[in-house]
Amino acid sequence: MSFEDVTRWVRAARRIVLLSGAGMSAESGVPTFRDAQTGLWAKFRPEDLATEDAFRRDPAMVWDWYAMRREMVAKVAPNAGHGAVAAFQQRHPGRLTVVTQNVDGLHQRARSPGVLALHGNIAEDKWLEPPRACCEVARLRPDRPPSCPTCGNLRRPAVVWFGEMLPEAELAAAQDAAAACDLMLVVGTSGVVYPAAGLARSTRGKVVVLNPVPTDLDDAADAVLRGTAATLLPALLED
Ligand code: BV8
């Protein structure tokens, strides 16, 4: 299938889902999830760091990994791909739903409405253990990670770690959108993380993969566009 075919599919689609992964933010300067780790964390695989076990084993090290990523994300801006998606949603209210695996908040910062963030948001924290009354009133002990000075409960990033359930409401809404759409654009994801990647296998709509290299979802695609988010999306979503 050609780019022109896909453009025709976009024009004809009444309901579109855009499923994005870390590659959506690559041209904003955010390393993808499986890019080689640098510095202190070079010897770790992200899948091993983004777990509750890793955090409980070494809270300061995992907290610092998120603090470094949080700092980096705060310094970048949405790219032309995020912008094209948000502009399309502005021109065609209700026609395109963004479902993202990313925790960087860049779709939201590009002013996309109703973003379904399946894996949480790196800029937010929550309590590691269910909070008690002391946690709610305490001034946090400013450690790495911050903690409740009374009971020692730790703060942790409000992201979904491997082995953790996805937020129910967002996942259900994403599954409904995937079931109802005519077209799913799968942008910047290697397609290895479930249940997010499963949306591209269960959708009723035509599936188009946008990625510079082959992915685990290419076999489920009706079309594959070899290219990057910031170049393909402005052209694809210009109407
Ligand atoms: C779950 C937040 C139910 C954290 C993330 C054993 C026990 C439990 C579960 C499992 C298990 N074994 C397997 C599983 C399922 C597991 C899973 O899928 N594992 C994988 C590794 C096999 N899933 C889970 O655990 C999920 N929960 O199943 O709960 C359960 C519970 C208990 C027991 C049983 C079942 C939770 C998954 C959520 C994990 N959290 N993020 C954090 O960020 O620190 S996922 C993480 O990976 C990121 O969010 C990222 O978005 C996501 C997916 O990766 P990609 O986005 O695809 O990024 P990647 O780097 O891989 O690829 C980038 C792509 O972009 C590449 O293709 C590249 O070519 C492309 N690209 C590069 N530049 C560009 C580009 N594309 C376009 N333009 C460019 N310029």
Coordinates of N, CA, C and O in Angstrom, one line a residue, residues 96-236:
L96 N -10.5 11.8 16.1 CA -9.3 11.1 16.3 C -9.0 11.0 17.8 O -9.1 12.0 18.6
T97 N -8.8 9.8 18.3 CA -8.5 9.6 19.7 C -7.0 9.2 19.9 O -6.5 8.3 19.1
V98 N -6.3 9.9 20.8 CA -4.9 9.5 21.0 C -4.8 8.5 22.2 O -5.3 8.8 23.3
V99 N -4.2 7.4 21.9 CA -3.9 6.4 23.0 C -2.4 6.3 23.0 O -1.8 6.0 22.0
T100 N -1.8 6.7 24.2 CA -0.3 6.7 24.2 C 0.2 5.8 25.3 O -0.3 5.6 26.3
Q101 N 1.4 5.2 24.9 CA 2.1 4.4 25.9 C 3.1 5.3 26.6 O 3.8 4.9 27.6
N102 N 3.3 6.5 26.1 CA 4.3 7.4 26.6 C 3.9 8.0 27.9 O 2.8 8.3 28.2
V103 N 4.9 8.3 28.7 CA 4.7 8.9 30.0 C 5.2 10.3 30.1 O 5.2 11.0 31.1
D104 N 5.6 10.9 28.8 CA 6.3 12.2 28.8 C 5.3 13.3 28.7 O 5.7 14.5 28.8
G105 N 4.0 13.1 28.5 CA 3.0 14.2 28.6 C 3.1 15.1 27.3 O 2.5 16.1 27.3
L106 N 3.8 14.7 26.3 CA 4.0 15.6 25.1 C 2.8 15.8 24.3 O 2.5 16.8 23.8
H107 N 1.9 14.7 24.1 CA 0.7 14.9 23.4 C -0.2 15.9 24.2 O -0.9 16.8 23.6
Q108 N -0.2 15.8 25.5 CA -1.0 16.7 26.3 C -0.5 18.1 26.2 O -1.2 19.1 26.1
R109 N 0.8 18.3 26.2 CA 1.4 19.6 26.1 C 1.2 20.2 24.7 O 1.2 21.4 24.5
A110 N 1.0 19.3 23.7 CA 0.7 19.8 22.3 C -0.8 20.2 22.2 O -1.3 20.5 21.1
R111 N -1.5 20.0 23.3 CA -2.9 20.4 23.4 C -3.8 19.4 22.7 O -4.9 19.8 22.2
S112 N -3.4 18.1 22.6 CA -4.4 17.1 22.2 C -5.4 16.9 23.3 O -5.0 16.7 24.4
P113 N -6.7 16.9 22.9 CA -7.7 16.7 24.0 C -7.9 15.2 24.2 O -7.7 14.4 23.3
G114 N -8.3 14.8 25.5 CA -8.7 13.5 25.8 C -7.7 12.4 25.6 O -8.0 11.3 25.2
V115 N -6.4 12.7 25.9 CA -5.4 11.7 25.6 C -5.5 10.5 26.6 O -5.7 10.7 27.8
L116 N -5.5 9.3 26.1 CA -5.6 8.1 27.0 C -4.2 7.6 27.2 O -3.6 7.0 26.4
A117 N -3.7 8.0 28.4 CA -2.3 7.7 28.8 C -2.3 6.3 29.5 O -2.7 6.2 30.7
L118 N -1.9 5.3 28.8 CA -2.0 3.9 29.4 C -1.0 3.6 30.4 O -1.2 2.7 31.3
H119 N 0.1 4.3 30.4 CA 1.2 4.0 31.3 C 1.5 5.1 32.3 O 2.6 5.0 32.9
G120 N 0.6 6.0 32.5 CA 0.8 7.0 33.5 C 1.6 8.2 33.0 O 1.8 8.4 31.8
N121 N 2.1 9.0 34.0 CA 2.7 10.3 33.7 C 4.0 10.4 34.6 O 3.9 10.4 35.8
I122 N 5.1 10.6 33.9 CA 6.4 10.6 34.7 C 6.5 11.9 35.5 O 7.3 11.9 36.5
A123 N 5.7 12.9 35.3 CA 5.8 14.1 36.0 C 5.1 14.0 37.4 O 5.2 14.9 38.2
E124 N 4.3 12.9 37.6 CA 3.5 12.8 38.8 C 4.1 11.7 39.7 O 4.7 10.8 39.2
D125 N 3.8 11.9 41.0 CA 4.2 10.8 42.0 C 3.0 10.3 42.7 O 1.9 10.9 42.6
K126 N 3.1 9.1 43.4 CA 2.1 8.6 44.3 C 2.8 7.9 45.4 O 4.0 7.7 45.4
W127 N 2.0 7.4 46.4 CA 2.6 6.7 47.5 C 2.9 5.3 47.1 O 2.1 4.6 46.4
L128 N 3.9 4.7 47.6 CA 4.3 3.3 47.3 C 3.3 2.4 48.0 O 2.7 1.5 47.4
E129 N 3.1 2.6 49.3 CA 2.1 1.8 50.1 C 0.8 2.7 50.2 O 0.9 3.9 50.1
P130 N -0.4 2.0 50.4 CA -1.6 2.8 50.6 C -1.4 3.9 51.7 O -0.9 3.5 52.8
P131 N -1.6 5.2 51.4 CA -1.3 6.2 52.4 C -2.2 6.1 53.6 O -3.3 5.8 53.6
R132 N -1.6 6.4 54.8 CA -2.3 6.5 56.1 C -2.6 8.0 56.3 O -2.0 8.9 55.6
A133 N -3.3 8.3 57.4 CA -3.6 9.7 57.8 C -2.3 10.5 57.9 O -2.2 11.6 57.4
C134 N -1.2 9.9 58.5 CA 0.0 10.6 58.7 C 0.6 11.0 57.4 O 1.2 12.1 57.2
C135 N 0.5 10.2 56.3 CA 1.1 10.5 55.0 C 0.4 11.8 54.4 O 1.1 12.6 53.8
E136 N -0.9 11.9 54.7 CA -1.6 13.0 54.0 C -1.3 14.3 54.6 O -1.4 15.4 54.0
V137 N -0.9 14.4 55.9 CA -0.6 15.7 56.5 C 0.8 16.0 56.6 O 1.2 17.1 56.8
A138 N 1.7 15.0 56.4 CA 3.1 15.2 56.7 C 3.8 16.1 55.6 O 3.3 16.2 54.5
R139 N 4.8 16.9 56.1 CA 5.7 17.5 55.2 C 6.7 16.5 54.8 O 7.3 15.9 55.6
L140 N 6.8 16.2 53.5 CA 7.6 15.1 53.0 C 9.1 15.2 53.5 O 9.6 16.4 53.6
R141 N 9.7 14.1 53.9 CA 11.1 14.2 54.2 C 11.8 14.3 52.9 O 11.6 13.4 52.0
P142 N 12.6 15.3 52.6 CA 13.1 15.6 51.2 C 14.3 14.7 50.9 O 15.4 15.1 50.6
D143 N 14.0 13.3 50.9 CA 15.1 12.4 50.6 C 14.9 12.0 49.1 O 14.1 12.5 48.4
R144 N 15.7 11.1 48.7 CA 15.6 10.5 47.3 C 15.3 9.0 47.5 O 16.2 8.2 47.8
P145 N 14.0 8.5 47.4 CA 12.8 9.2 47.2 C 12.3 10.0 48.4 O 12.6 9.5 49.5
P146 N 11.5 11.0 48.3 CA 10.8 11.6 49.4 C 10.0 10.6 50.2 O 9.6 9.6 49.6
S147 N 9.8 10.8 51.5 CA 9.1 9.9 52.3 C 8.2 10.6 53.3 O 8.5 11.7 53.6
C148 N 7.3 9.8 53.9 CA 6.5 10.3 55.0 C 7.4 10.2 56.3 O 7.8 9.1 56.7
P149 N 7.6 11.4 57.0 CA 8.5 11.3 58.2 C 7.9 10.5 59.3 O 8.7 10.1 60.2
T150 N 6.6 10.2 59.3 CA 6.0 9.5 60.4 C 6.1 8.0 60.2 O 6.6 7.3 61.0
C151 N 5.6 7.5 59.0 CA 5.6 6.0 58.8 C 6.6 5.6 57.8 O 6.8 4.4 57.6
G152 N 7.3 6.5 57.1 CA 8.4 6.1 56.2 C 7.9 5.7 54.8 O 8.7 5.2 54.0
N153 N 6.6 5.8 54.6 CA 6.0 5.5 53.3 C 6.8 6.3 52.2 O 7.1 7.4 52.4
L154 N 7.1 5.6 51.1 CA 7.9 6.3 50.0 C 7.1 6.8 48.9 O 6.0 6.2 48.6
R155 N 7.5 7.9 48.4 CA 6.9 8.4 47.1 C 7.5 7.6 45.9 O 8.7 7.2 46.0
R156 N 6.7 7.4 44.9 CA 7.2 6.7 43.7 C 6.6 7.4 42.5 O 5.6 8.0 42.6
P157 N 7.2 7.2 41.3 CA 6.7 7.8 40.1 C 5.3 7.2 39.8 O 5.1 6.0 40.0
A158 N 4.4 8.1 39.3 CA 3.0 7.6 39.0 C 2.9 7.1 37.6 O 2.2 7.5 36.8
V159 N 3.8 6.1 37.3 CA 3.8 5.4 36.0 C 3.5 3.9 36.3 O 3.5 3.5 37.4
V160 N 3.1 3.2 35.2 CA 2.7 1.8 35.3 C 4.0 1.0 35.1 O 4.6 1.1 34.0
W161 N 4.4 0.3 36.1 CA 5.7 -0.5 36.0 C 5.3 -1.9 35.4 O 4.2 -2.3 35.3
F162 N 6.3 -2.6 34.9 CA 6.1 -3.9 34.3 C 5.6 -4.8 35.5 O 6.0 -4.7 36.6
G163 N 4.6 -5.6 35.1 CA 3.9 -6.4 36.2 C 2.8 -5.7 36.9 O 2.1 -6.4 37.6
E164 N 2.6 -4.4 36.6 CA 1.4 -3.7 37.2 C 0.3 -3.6 36.2 O 0.5 -3.5 35.0
M165 N -0.9 -3.5 36.8 CA -2.1 -3.4 35.9 C -2.1 -2.0 35.3 O -1.7 -1.0 36.0
L166 N -2.7 -1.8 34.2 CA -2.9 -0.5 33.6 C -4.1 0.1 34.2 O -5.0 -0.6 34.7
P167 N -4.2 1.5 34.2 CA -5.3 2.2 34.7 C -6.6 1.7 34.0 O -6.7 1.7 32.8
E168 N -7.6 1.2 34.8 CA -8.7 0.5 34.2 C -9.5 1.4 33.2 O -9.8 1.0 32.1
A169 N -9.8 2.6 33.7 CA -10.6 3.5 32.9 C -10.0 3.8 31.5 O -10.6 3.7 30.4
E170 N -8.7 4.1 31.6 CA -8.0 4.5 30.3 C -7.9 3.2 29.4 O -8.2 3.3 28.2
L171 N -7.6 2.0 30.0 CA -7.5 0.8 29.1 C -8.9 0.5 28.5 O -9.0 0.2 27.3
A172 N -9.9 0.6 29.3 CA -11.3 0.3 28.8 C -11.6 1.3 27.7 O -12.1 0.9 26.6
A173 N -11.4 2.5 27.9 CA -11.7 3.5 26.9 C -10.9 3.3 25.6 O -11.4 3.4 24.5
A174 N -9.6 2.9 25.8 CA -8.7 2.6 24.6 C -9.3 1.4 23.9 O -9.3 1.3 22.6
Q175 N -9.7 0.4 24.6 CA -10.2 -0.9 24.0 C -11.5 -0.5 23.2 O -11.7 -1.0 22.1
D176 N -12.4 0.3 23.8 CA -13.6 0.7 23.1 C -13.3 1.5 21.8 O -13.8 1.2 20.8
A177 N -12.3 2.4 21.9 CA -12.0 3.2 20.8 C -11.4 2.3 19.7 O -11.7 2.5 18.5
A178 N -10.5 1.4 20.1 CA -9.9 0.5 19.1 C -11.0 -0.4 18.4 O -11.0 -0.6 17.2
A179 N -12.0 -0.8 19.2 CA -13.1 -1.7 18.6 C -14.0 -0.9 17.7 O -14.5 -1.4 16.7
A180 N -14.1 0.4 17.9 CA -15.0 1.2 17.1 C -14.4 1.9 15.9 O -15.1 2.5 15.1
C181 N -13.1 2.0 15.9 CA -12.5 2.9 14.8 C -12.4 2.2 13.5 O -12.5 1.0 13.3
D182 N -12.3 3.1 12.5 CA -12.2 2.6 11.1 C -10.7 2.4 10.7 O -10.3 1.7 9.8
L183 N -9.9 3.2 11.5 CA -8.4 3.3 11.1 C -7.6 3.4 12.4 O -8.0 4.2 13.3
M184 N -6.5 2.7 12.5 CA -5.6 2.8 13.6 C -4.2 3.2 13.1 O -3.7 2.4 12.3
L185 N -3.7 4.3 13.5 CA -2.3 4.7 13.1 C -1.4 4.3 14.3 O -1.6 4.8 15.4
V186 N -0.5 3.4 14.1 CA 0.4 2.9 15.1 C 1.8 3.6 14.9 O 2.5 3.2 14.0
V187 N 2.1 4.5 15.7 CA 3.2 5.4 15.5 C 4.3 5.3 16.6 O 4.1 5.4 17.7
G188 N 5.5 4.9 16.1 CA 6.7 5.0 17.0 C 6.7 4.0 18.1 O 7.0 4.3 19.3
T189 N 6.2 2.8 17.8 CA 6.3 1.8 18.9 C 6.8 0.5 18.3 O 6.5 0.1 17.2
S190 N 7.7 -0.2 19.1 CA 8.2 -1.5 18.7 C 7.2 -2.6 18.8 O 7.3 -3.7 18.2
G191 N 6.1 -2.3 19.5 CA 5.0 -3.2 19.6 C 5.3 -4.5 20.4 O 4.7 -5.5 20.2
V192 N 6.1 -4.3 21.4 CA 6.5 -5.5 22.2 C 5.8 -5.5 23.6 O 5.7 -6.5 24.2
V193 N 5.3 -4.3 24.0 CA 4.7 -4.2 25.3 C 3.2 -4.4 25.3 O 2.5 -3.7 24.5
Y194 N 2.7 -5.3 26.1 CA 1.3 -5.6 26.2 C 0.7 -5.2 27.5 O 1.5 -5.0 28.5
P195 N -0.6 -4.9 27.6 CA -1.6 -5.1 26.6 C -1.7 -3.9 25.6 O -2.5 -4.0 24.7
A196 N -0.9 -2.9 25.7 CA -1.0 -1.8 24.7 C -0.9 -2.2 23.3 O -1.8 -1.9 22.4
A197 N 0.1 -3.0 23.0 CA 0.3 -3.5 21.6 C -0.8 -4.3 21.1 O -1.2 -4.3 19.9
G198 N -1.5 -5.0 22.1 CA -2.6 -5.8 21.7 C -3.8 -5.0 21.0 O -4.6 -5.6 20.3
L199 N -3.8 -3.7 21.3 CA -4.9 -2.9 20.7 C -4.8 -2.9 19.2 O -5.8 -2.9 18.5
A200 N -3.6 -3.0 18.7 CA -3.4 -3.1 17.2 C -3.8 -4.4 16.6 O -3.9 -4.5 15.4
R201 N -3.9 -5.4 17.5 CA -4.3 -6.7 17.0 C -5.8 -7.0 17.1 O -6.4 -7.8 16.5
S202 N -6.4 -6.2 18.0 CA -7.8 -6.4 18.3 C -8.7 -5.4 17.6 O -9.9 -5.5 17.6
T203 N -8.1 -4.4 17.0 CA -8.9 -3.3 16.4 C -9.8 -3.8 15.2 O -9.3 -4.7 14.5
R204 N -10.9 -3.2 15.1 CA -11.8 -3.5 13.9 C -11.2 -2.7 12.7 O -11.5 -3.1 11.5
G205 N -10.5 -1.7 12.9 CA -10.1 -0.8 11.8 C -8.9 -1.3 11.0 O -8.3 -2.3 11.4
K206 N -8.6 -0.6 9.9 CA -7.4 -0.9 9.2 C -6.2 -0.4 10.0 O -6.4 0.6 10.7
V207 N -5.1 -1.1 10.0 CA -4.0 -0.8 10.8 C -2.9 -0.3 9.9 O -2.5 -0.9 8.9
V208 N -2.3 0.9 10.2 CA -1.2 1.5 9.5 C -0.1 1.7 10.5 O -0.2 2.4 11.5
V209 N 1.1 1.1 10.2 CA 2.3 1.2 11.1 C 3.1 2.3 10.5 O 3.4 2.3 9.3
L210 N 3.5 3.3 11.3 CA 4.4 4.4 10.9 C 5.7 4.2 11.8 O 5.7 4.5 13.0
N211 N 6.8 3.8 11.1 CA 8.0 3.6 11.8 C 9.2 3.5 10.9 O 9.0 2.9 9.8
P212 N 10.3 4.0 11.2 CA 11.5 4.0 10.3 C 12.0 2.5 10.1 O 12.6 2.3 9.1
V213 N 11.7 1.7 11.1 CA 12.3 0.3 11.0 C 11.1 -0.7 11.3 O 10.1 -0.4 11.8
P214 N 11.3 -2.0 10.9 CA 10.3 -3.0 11.1 C 10.0 -3.1 12.6 O 10.8 -2.9 13.5
T215 N 8.7 -3.5 12.9 CA 8.2 -3.6 14.3 C 7.5 -5.0 14.5 O 7.2 -5.6 13.5
D216 N 7.2 -5.3 15.7 CA 6.5 -6.6 16.0 C 5.1 -6.5 15.5 O 4.3 -7.5 15.7
L217 N 4.6 -5.3 15.1 CA 3.2 -5.2 14.7 C 3.1 -5.1 13.2 O 2.0 -5.1 12.6
D218 N 4.2 -5.2 12.4 CA 4.1 -5.1 11.0 C 3.2 -6.2 10.4 O 2.5 -5.9 9.5
D219 N 3.3 -7.3 11.0 CA 2.5 -8.5 10.4 C 1.0 -8.2 10.6 O 0.2 -8.8 9.9
A220 N 0.6 -7.3 11.6 CA -0.8 -7.1 11.8 C -1.3 -5.9 10.9 O -2.4 -5.5 11.0
A221 N -0.3 -5.3 10.2 CA -0.6 -4.0 9.5 C -1.2 -4.2 8.1 O -0.9 -5.1 7.4
D222 N -2.2 -3.3 7.8 CA -2.7 -3.3 6.4 C -1.8 -2.5 5.5 O -1.8 -2.6 4.3
A223 N -1.0 -1.6 6.1 CA 0.0 -0.8 5.4 C 1.1 -0.4 6.4 O 0.8 -0.2 7.6
V224 N 2.3 -0.3 5.9 CA 3.4 0.1 6.7 C 4.1 1.3 6.0 O 4.4 1.3 4.8
L225 N 4.2 2.5 6.7 CA 4.9 3.6 6.1 C 6.2 3.8 6.8 O 6.3 4.0 8.1
R226 N 7.3 3.6 6.0 CA 8.7 3.7 6.6 C 9.1 5.2 6.7 O 9.3 5.8 5.7
G227 N 9.0 5.7 7.9 CA 9.4 7.1 8.1 C 9.2 7.5 9.5 O 8.8 6.7 10.3
T228 N 9.4 8.8 9.8 CA 9.4 9.2 11.2 C 8.0 9.9 11.5 O 7.4 10.4 10.5
A229 N 7.7 10.0 12.7 CA 6.5 10.7 13.2 C 6.4 12.1 12.7 O 5.4 12.6 12.2
A230 N 7.5 12.9 12.9 CA 7.5 14.3 12.6 C 7.5 14.6 11.1 O 7.1 15.7 10.7
T231 N 7.8 13.6 10.3 CA 7.7 13.9 8.8 C 6.4 13.3 8.3 O 5.7 14.0 7.5
L232 N 6.0 12.1 8.7 CA 4.9 11.5 8.1 C 3.5 12.1 8.6 O 2.6 12.3 7.8
L233 N 3.4 12.4 9.9 CA 2.1 12.8 10.4 C 1.6 14.2 9.8 O 0.5 14.3 9.4
P234 N 2.5 15.2 9.7 CA 2.0 16.4 9.2 C 1.5 16.3 7.7 O 0.5 16.8 7.4
A235 N 2.1 15.4 7.0 CA 1.7 15.1 5.6 C 0.4 14.3 5.6 O -0.6 14.6 4.8
L236 N 0.3 13.3 6.4 CA -0.8 12.4 6.5 C -2.1 13.1 7.0 O -3.2 12.8 6.6

